Coordinates of C-alpha atoms in Angstrom, one line a residue:
Chain Y
M1 CA 225.8 202.8 0.0
E2 CA 223.1 201.4 -0.6
F3 CA 219.1 203.4 0.1
S4 CA 217.7 201.1 1.6
D5 CA 220.3 200.6 4.6
F6 CA 220.6 204.0 4.2
K7 CA 217.2 204.7 5.2
F8 CA 216.9 201.9 7.5
K9 CA 220.0 203.3 9.9
F10 CA 218.6 206.8 9.4
I11 CA 214.7 205.3 10.8
D12 CA 216.9 203.3 13.5
Q13 CA 217.1 207.0 15.7
F14 CA 213.8 207.8 15.6
V15 CA 212.4 207.0 19.3
G16 CA 209.3 205.5 19.3
E17 CA 208.1 206.1 15.8
D18 CA 206.2 203.7 13.2
I19 CA 208.4 203.5 11.3
S20 CA 206.6 201.7 8.8
T21 CA 204.7 204.6 6.6
I22 CA 208.2 206.5 6.4
S23 CA 209.4 206.6 2.7
E24 CA 212.9 208.9 0.9
D25 CA 210.1 211.9 0.2
S26 CA 209.0 211.7 3.6
A27 CA 209.9 214.8 5.9
F28 CA 210.8 213.8 8.5
R29 CA 211.1 217.1 11.1
Q30 CA 207.3 216.6 10.6
L31 CA 207.1 213.2 12.7
P32 CA 205.6 213.1 15.5
S33 CA 209.4 212.5 17.9
W34 CA 211.4 214.7 15.6
D35 CA 213.7 217.3 17.5
S36 CA 217.3 218.6 17.9
L37 CA 218.6 216.0 19.8
T38 CA 217.1 213.3 17.3
A39 CA 218.9 215.8 14.5
M40 CA 222.1 215.0 16.9
A41 CA 221.7 211.4 16.5
I42 CA 221.9 211.4 12.8
I43 CA 224.5 213.4 12.6
A44 CA 226.7 210.9 14.9
M45 CA 225.5 207.8 12.9
I46 CA 226.4 209.7 9.1
E47 CA 229.7 210.1 11.2
D48 CA 230.0 207.0 12.6
E49 CA 228.4 204.8 9.7
Y50 CA 229.7 206.7 6.2
K51 CA 232.8 208.6 7.7
V52 CA 231.1 212.1 6.3
K53 CA 231.2 214.8 8.8
M54 CA 228.2 217.1 8.6
T55 CA 227.2 220.2 10.2
I56 CA 223.9 221.0 12.0
D57 CA 223.4 223.9 9.7
E58 CA 223.9 221.7 6.8
M59 CA 221.3 219.0 8.0
K60 CA 218.7 222.4 8.2
E61 CA 218.8 222.6 4.4
L62 CA 217.6 218.8 4.4
G63 CA 213.9 218.1 4.6
T64 CA 213.7 213.8 3.1
I65 CA 215.9 211.1 3.7
G66 CA 216.1 211.2 -0.2
E67 CA 218.4 214.2 0.4
V68 CA 219.7 213.5 3.0
F69 CA 221.0 210.4 1.7
T70 CA 222.1 212.7 -1.3
F71 CA 224.0 214.7 0.5
V72 CA 226.0 211.9 1.9
S73 CA 226.3 210.1 -1.3
S74 CA 228.0 213.0 -2.6
R75 CA 230.2 214.2 -0.1
Q76 CA 231.6 209.9 0.2
L77 CA 232.1 210.8 -3.5
S78 CA 234.5 213.8 -3.3
Chain N
M1 CA 244.4 192.8 47.9
H2 CA 240.9 192.6 47.1
V3 CA 238.2 195.4 47.1
Y4 CA 235.2 194.6 47.5
L5 CA 231.3 196.9 47.2
R6 CA 229.8 195.9 50.2
D7 CA 226.3 197.7 50.4
I8 CA 224.4 200.7 48.5
A9 CA 221.6 202.2 50.0
Y10 CA 219.9 205.4 48.6
Y11 CA 217.4 208.9 49.4
L12 CA 215.1 210.5 47.1
P13 CA 213.3 213.8 48.5
E14 CA 209.8 213.5 48.5
K15 CA 208.4 216.2 46.7
A16 CA 207.6 214.9 42.8
L17 CA 207.8 216.4 39.9
F18 CA 205.7 214.7 36.9
N19 CA 205.9 214.3 33.5
K20 CA 202.7 216.7 33.5
E21 CA 203.7 220.1 35.6
I22 CA 206.2 219.8 32.7
S23 CA 203.6 219.6 29.9
T24 CA 201.6 222.4 31.5
N25 CA 204.4 224.5 31.5
F26 CA 206.2 223.7 27.8
L27 CA 202.8 223.5 25.3
E28 CA 204.9 222.4 22.8
W29 CA 206.5 218.9 25.2
S30 CA 203.1 216.7 25.8
E31 CA 203.2 213.7 28.8
E32 CA 204.2 211.0 26.0
K33 CA 207.0 212.8 23.7
I34 CA 209.2 214.1 27.9
F35 CA 208.2 210.2 28.3
S36 CA 209.3 208.3 25.5
K37 CA 212.9 210.3 24.6
L38 CA 213.7 210.9 28.5
G39 CA 212.6 207.5 30.1
I40 CA 211.5 209.7 32.9
N41 CA 208.6 210.2 33.9
E42 CA 209.1 211.6 37.4
R43 CA 212.2 213.3 39.0
R44 CA 212.6 214.0 43.3
I45 CA 213.0 217.7 44.1
A46 CA 214.7 218.3 47.2
G47 CA 212.6 221.0 49.6
E48 CA 213.3 225.1 49.6
N49 CA 215.6 224.3 52.9
E50 CA 217.0 221.0 52.3
Y51 CA 220.5 220.7 51.0
A52 CA 222.2 218.1 49.3
S53 CA 224.1 217.1 52.7
D54 CA 220.3 216.7 54.2
L55 CA 219.9 214.3 51.1
A56 CA 223.6 212.8 52.1
I57 CA 222.5 212.2 55.6
K58 CA 219.8 210.7 54.6
A59 CA 221.2 207.8 52.4
A60 CA 224.1 206.7 54.8
E61 CA 221.4 206.7 57.8
K62 CA 219.7 203.8 55.8
L63 CA 222.6 202.0 54.9
F64 CA 223.7 201.4 58.5
E65 CA 220.0 200.7 58.8
Q66 CA 220.9 198.0 56.1
G67 CA 223.0 196.3 58.3
A68 CA 226.3 196.0 56.5
C69 CA 228.2 198.2 58.5
S70 CA 228.0 200.2 62.0
K71 CA 228.8 203.8 61.9
T72 CA 232.5 203.0 64.4
D73 CA 233.7 201.2 61.7
I74 CA 233.6 204.1 59.7
D75 CA 237.7 205.1 59.3
F76 CA 237.4 207.7 56.3
L77 CA 233.9 208.9 54.9
L78 CA 234.1 210.4 50.9
Y79 CA 232.0 212.6 49.7
C80 CA 230.9 213.2 45.9
T81 CA 229.3 216.7 45.9
Q82 CA 228.8 219.8 43.0
S83 CA 226.6 221.0 45.8
P84 CA 228.6 221.8 48.7
D85 CA 226.7 223.4 51.5
Y86 CA 229.7 225.9 51.7
L87 CA 232.6 227.2 49.9
L88 CA 234.6 226.2 53.0
P89 CA 234.5 223.9 54.9
T90 CA 234.8 220.8 53.0
T91 CA 230.8 219.1 53.6
A92 CA 232.5 216.0 54.9
C93 CA 233.6 217.4 58.2
V94 CA 230.0 218.6 58.4
L95 CA 228.5 215.4 57.9
Q96 CA 231.4 213.9 59.7
D97 CA 229.9 215.2 62.7
K98 CA 225.9 215.3 62.0
L99 CA 226.3 211.8 61.2
G100 CA 228.3 210.8 64.6
L101 CA 231.0 209.2 63.1
R102 CA 234.2 208.8 64.7
T103 CA 236.5 212.1 64.4
N104 CA 239.8 209.7 64.1
I105 CA 238.5 209.1 60.8
G106 CA 239.4 211.3 57.4
A107 CA 236.9 213.2 55.7
L108 CA 237.5 215.1 51.9
D109 CA 235.2 216.1 49.7
F110 CA 235.5 215.9 46.2
N111 CA 233.4 218.2 43.3
L112 CA 232.0 215.5 40.0
G113 CA 229.2 215.3 38.4
C114 CA 228.3 212.5 36.0
S115 CA 231.2 210.7 36.5
G116 CA 231.8 210.2 40.1
Y117 CA 230.1 207.4 41.1
V118 CA 233.0 206.1 39.1
Y119 CA 235.4 207.7 40.5
G120 CA 234.9 207.8 44.2
L121 CA 235.1 203.7 43.7
S122 CA 238.0 204.8 42.8
L123 CA 239.0 206.5 45.2
A124 CA 238.2 204.1 48.1
K125 CA 239.8 200.9 47.0
G126 CA 242.8 203.2 47.1
L127 CA 242.5 203.8 50.8
I128 CA 241.8 200.4 51.2
A129 CA 244.2 198.7 48.9
S130 CA 247.5 200.4 50.3
G131 CA 246.4 200.0 54.0
M132 CA 245.4 203.1 54.9
A133 CA 241.7 202.4 55.6
K134 CA 239.4 199.6 56.3
N135 CA 235.8 201.1 55.7
V136 CA 235.4 203.4 53.8
L137 CA 232.0 205.3 53.7
F138 CA 231.0 207.2 50.0
I139 CA 228.6 209.3 49.8
T140 CA 226.9 211.3 46.6
A141 CA 224.2 214.0 46.7
E142 CA 222.9 216.3 44.6
T143 CA 220.7 218.9 44.6
Y144 CA 221.0 220.2 40.5
S145 CA 217.5 221.4 40.3
K146 CA 218.4 224.6 42.8
F147 CA 220.7 225.5 39.6
I148 CA 217.9 224.9 37.3
H149 CA 216.3 228.6 35.6
P150 CA 213.0 227.8 35.7
Q151 CA 212.7 228.4 31.8
D152 CA 215.2 225.9 31.2
K153 CA 212.8 222.3 30.2
S154 CA 215.5 220.7 29.2
N155 CA 217.1 220.7 32.1
L156 CA 214.0 220.6 33.9
A157 CA 212.8 216.9 32.9
I158 CA 216.5 215.6 32.6
F159 CA 217.4 215.7 36.0
G160 CA 216.6 215.1 40.2
D161 CA 217.8 215.4 43.3
A162 CA 219.1 212.2 44.9
A163 CA 221.9 210.9 47.8
S164 CA 223.6 207.5 47.7
A165 CA 226.1 206.3 50.6
S166 CA 228.2 203.1 49.3
I167 CA 230.5 200.8 52.1
I168 CA 234.2 199.9 50.8
S169 CA 236.0 197.7 52.6
A170 CA 238.1 194.8 51.7
Q171 CA 235.7 192.5 53.9
R172 CA 233.5 190.3 50.7
G173 CA 230.6 191.7 49.9
L174 CA 228.2 192.3 46.9
W175 CA 230.9 192.7 44.5
E176 CA 234.9 192.8 43.8
I177 CA 235.8 196.2 42.4
S178 CA 237.9 195.6 39.6
E179 CA 240.4 198.1 37.4
F180 CA 239.9 201.2 36.4
I181 CA 239.9 203.5 32.8
F182 CA 240.1 207.5 33.5
G183 CA 239.8 210.2 31.1
T184 CA 239.1 214.1 30.7
D185 CA 239.5 216.4 28.6
G186 CA 238.7 220.0 30.1
R187 CA 238.2 221.6 26.9
G188 CA 234.2 221.0 27.2
A189 CA 234.2 222.7 30.6
E190 CA 232.0 225.5 29.0
N191 CA 229.8 223.2 27.4
L192 CA 228.5 222.4 31.1
M193 CA 228.8 225.0 34.1
V194 CA 227.2 227.1 36.5
K195 CA 229.4 229.7 35.6
N196 CA 228.1 232.8 38.9
G197 CA 228.5 231.7 42.0
G198 CA 232.2 230.4 42.9
V199 CA 235.5 232.6 43.2
R200 CA 236.2 233.6 38.8
H201 CA 232.7 235.0 38.8
P202 CA 231.4 235.8 42.6
E203 CA 228.4 238.3 41.6
Y204 CA 225.1 236.1 40.4
S205 CA 225.1 239.2 37.4
G206 CA 223.6 236.9 34.9
Q207 CA 221.3 238.4 32.3
N208 CA 218.5 235.6 30.0
E209 CA 219.7 235.0 26.6
F210 CA 218.0 233.8 24.4
T211 CA 217.7 232.3 20.8
D212 CA 216.7 233.8 17.4
E213 CA 213.7 231.7 17.6
G214 CA 212.8 234.1 20.7
Q215 CA 213.2 230.4 23.1
W216 CA 214.9 231.2 26.7
K217 CA 219.1 229.5 25.9
K218 CA 220.7 230.5 28.9
N219 CA 221.1 232.4 32.2
D220 CA 224.9 232.6 34.0
N221 CA 224.0 232.0 37.2
N222 CA 221.7 228.7 36.3
L223 CA 223.3 225.5 35.0
Y224 CA 223.5 225.4 31.3
M225 CA 223.9 222.4 29.1
D226 CA 224.9 222.5 25.5
G227 CA 223.3 219.2 24.7
A228 CA 224.8 218.9 21.1
A229 CA 228.2 219.0 22.5
I230 CA 227.1 216.5 25.2
F231 CA 225.7 214.4 23.0
Q232 CA 229.1 214.6 20.9
F233 CA 231.6 214.1 23.6
T234 CA 229.1 211.3 25.0
T235 CA 228.9 208.8 21.7
S236 CA 233.2 210.1 20.3
S237 CA 234.3 209.3 23.5
V238 CA 231.9 206.4 26.0
P239 CA 232.2 203.3 23.2
G240 CA 235.9 204.0 23.3
L241 CA 236.2 203.5 27.7
I242 CA 233.9 200.4 27.3
K243 CA 236.4 198.8 25.2
E244 CA 239.4 200.1 27.7
T245 CA 237.5 198.9 30.4
V246 CA 236.9 195.8 29.0
A247 CA 240.3 195.1 27.6
L248 CA 241.9 196.0 30.6
N249 CA 239.8 194.0 33.0
N250 CA 240.7 191.1 30.8
I251 CA 236.9 189.7 29.9
T252 CA 234.9 190.4 26.7
L253 CA 232.2 192.3 25.7
Q254 CA 230.4 188.9 26.0
D255 CA 231.2 187.9 29.4
A256 CA 229.8 190.8 31.3
D257 CA 226.4 190.2 33.0
W258 CA 225.4 193.4 32.8
F259 CA 226.1 197.1 31.9
V260 CA 225.5 199.6 34.2
F261 CA 225.8 203.3 32.6
H262 CA 225.2 206.6 34.5
Q263 CA 221.9 207.1 34.0
A264 CA 221.9 210.2 31.8
N265 CA 218.5 209.3 29.5
K266 CA 216.9 206.5 27.2
F267 CA 217.8 208.6 24.0
M268 CA 221.6 208.6 24.8
L269 CA 221.8 205.6 26.7
D270 CA 220.0 203.9 23.2
F271 CA 222.1 205.6 20.8
I272 CA 225.1 204.7 22.8
R273 CA 224.1 200.9 23.5
K274 CA 223.7 200.4 20.1
K275 CA 226.6 202.2 19.2
I276 CA 228.7 199.6 21.7
G277 CA 226.7 196.4 20.9
I278 CA 224.8 196.0 24.1
P279 CA 222.2 193.8 23.3
P280 CA 219.0 195.3 25.6
E281 CA 218.7 192.5 27.9
K282 CA 222.0 193.5 29.6
F283 CA 221.8 197.0 29.8
F284 CA 220.4 198.2 33.1
T285 CA 218.5 201.2 33.2
H286 CA 216.6 202.7 36.4
M287 CA 215.2 206.2 35.7
E288 CA 211.6 206.3 35.2
N289 CA 211.4 207.8 38.0
C290 CA 213.6 209.4 39.3
G291 CA 215.4 210.6 36.3
N292 CA 219.0 211.8 35.5
T293 CA 220.7 211.8 39.2
V294 CA 224.1 213.3 38.4
S295 CA 226.8 211.2 40.9
S296 CA 223.9 208.9 42.6
S297 CA 221.9 207.4 38.9
I298 CA 224.2 204.5 39.2
P299 CA 224.8 203.6 42.5
I300 CA 220.9 203.8 42.5
A301 CA 220.3 202.0 39.3
L302 CA 222.0 199.3 41.2
R303 CA 220.3 198.8 44.0
E304 CA 217.4 198.6 41.6
G305 CA 218.5 196.0 39.9
L306 CA 219.3 193.7 43.7
L307 CA 215.7 194.8 44.8
S308 CA 214.3 193.6 41.3
G309 CA 216.7 190.3 41.8
Q310 CA 217.6 190.7 38.2
I311 CA 221.4 192.4 39.1
K312 CA 222.5 189.9 41.6
A313 CA 226.2 190.0 43.5
G314 CA 228.9 188.8 41.9
Q315 CA 227.6 189.5 38.5
K316 CA 230.2 190.9 36.0
I317 CA 228.6 195.0 35.9
I318 CA 230.4 197.0 33.8
L319 CA 229.9 200.7 35.0
A320 CA 231.0 203.8 33.4
G321 CA 230.2 207.4 34.1
F322 CA 230.6 210.6 31.7
G323 CA 229.7 214.2 31.8
V324 CA 230.4 217.3 33.2
G325 CA 234.1 218.4 33.3
Y326 CA 234.7 216.6 30.7
S327 CA 235.3 213.1 32.8
W328 CA 234.3 210.3 32.2
A329 CA 235.6 206.3 34.1
G330 CA 235.3 202.5 33.8
T331 CA 235.3 199.7 36.2
L332 CA 234.5 196.5 36.3
L333 CA 232.1 194.6 39.8
K334 CA 232.4 191.2 40.0

């Protein structure tokens, strides 16, 4: 699992967002297009692409793309 | 026997609700945010004394004006609604009289939401293929606005009222109706529901319920939609539905000229389009000026596609309806 690939798929769930400024440390909940639907789309993407089931509550604990990437990586290993 | 969809008309009520008004009442939602998420700028709302059957009559009268068929040709009426005039009689009987259709015809209601148009095509096709009817008038009409709580910003922003009317017959028309895939899972019933007002819960005794953050959440007297659950249902069921519909009709995804899905909202449609791998130029959407019109959303999109010249008679079009129930269905028009 490559971070660059993960980041691309993650950012793809943000509708109408200027993605050039988003980095590993960006607090994605601060982005203007963020809302609960975006969270659902990210959870669905992670399940489809990485076969990792994540709950809405687990998602709420994570603030940056890097943190989500670490979470998914660790679940894939376990 | 070959069965055809011969013509489509639709009707939207006059009163409009724009994003501007919603963002004025819910300050956390800007006009631009509503549009970029939902792909909707305007939805039409039935008047205080205007009901789904009134919209249904307007749509059917438009269809007859378009000239594909006359009232005396109709020998079966199918009416898809979740906003019936009464518990009984079936609204289709009232419509038969108000439209001035013959009395020696069949007429019935069926209660489905966003999957209703595809189901109606399958019922109409069955009536004609079996020789029981020659010309089926199939009407969809919905006024969800009457179920939506004034504090329910999500549903206010998503749904619009509308009606559509279609003629299905053995005579050649716009498209031949091919084979169907169906799906039903009542475990999702409570995730999209108007709980009170039926026979099981007749009293409108619902109270406003709020989230931990103090936001309005639901009232059992009104339309309730668990957006996250519906999103999960849709994204997990629709890709399989499309795969099966394509395979059953012996075509490939690439063979289809268009994909016309229930016009749920832009965000959800974008997600499932990408998941299935449909190129955007083959994915027809039309909801900016009418919102999610439940069972009328597919026929409205088809009609608008024809009017704009993008969609043409005889093209291969994959239809998919999915939602309340849960209920889903797919077919190919060709």
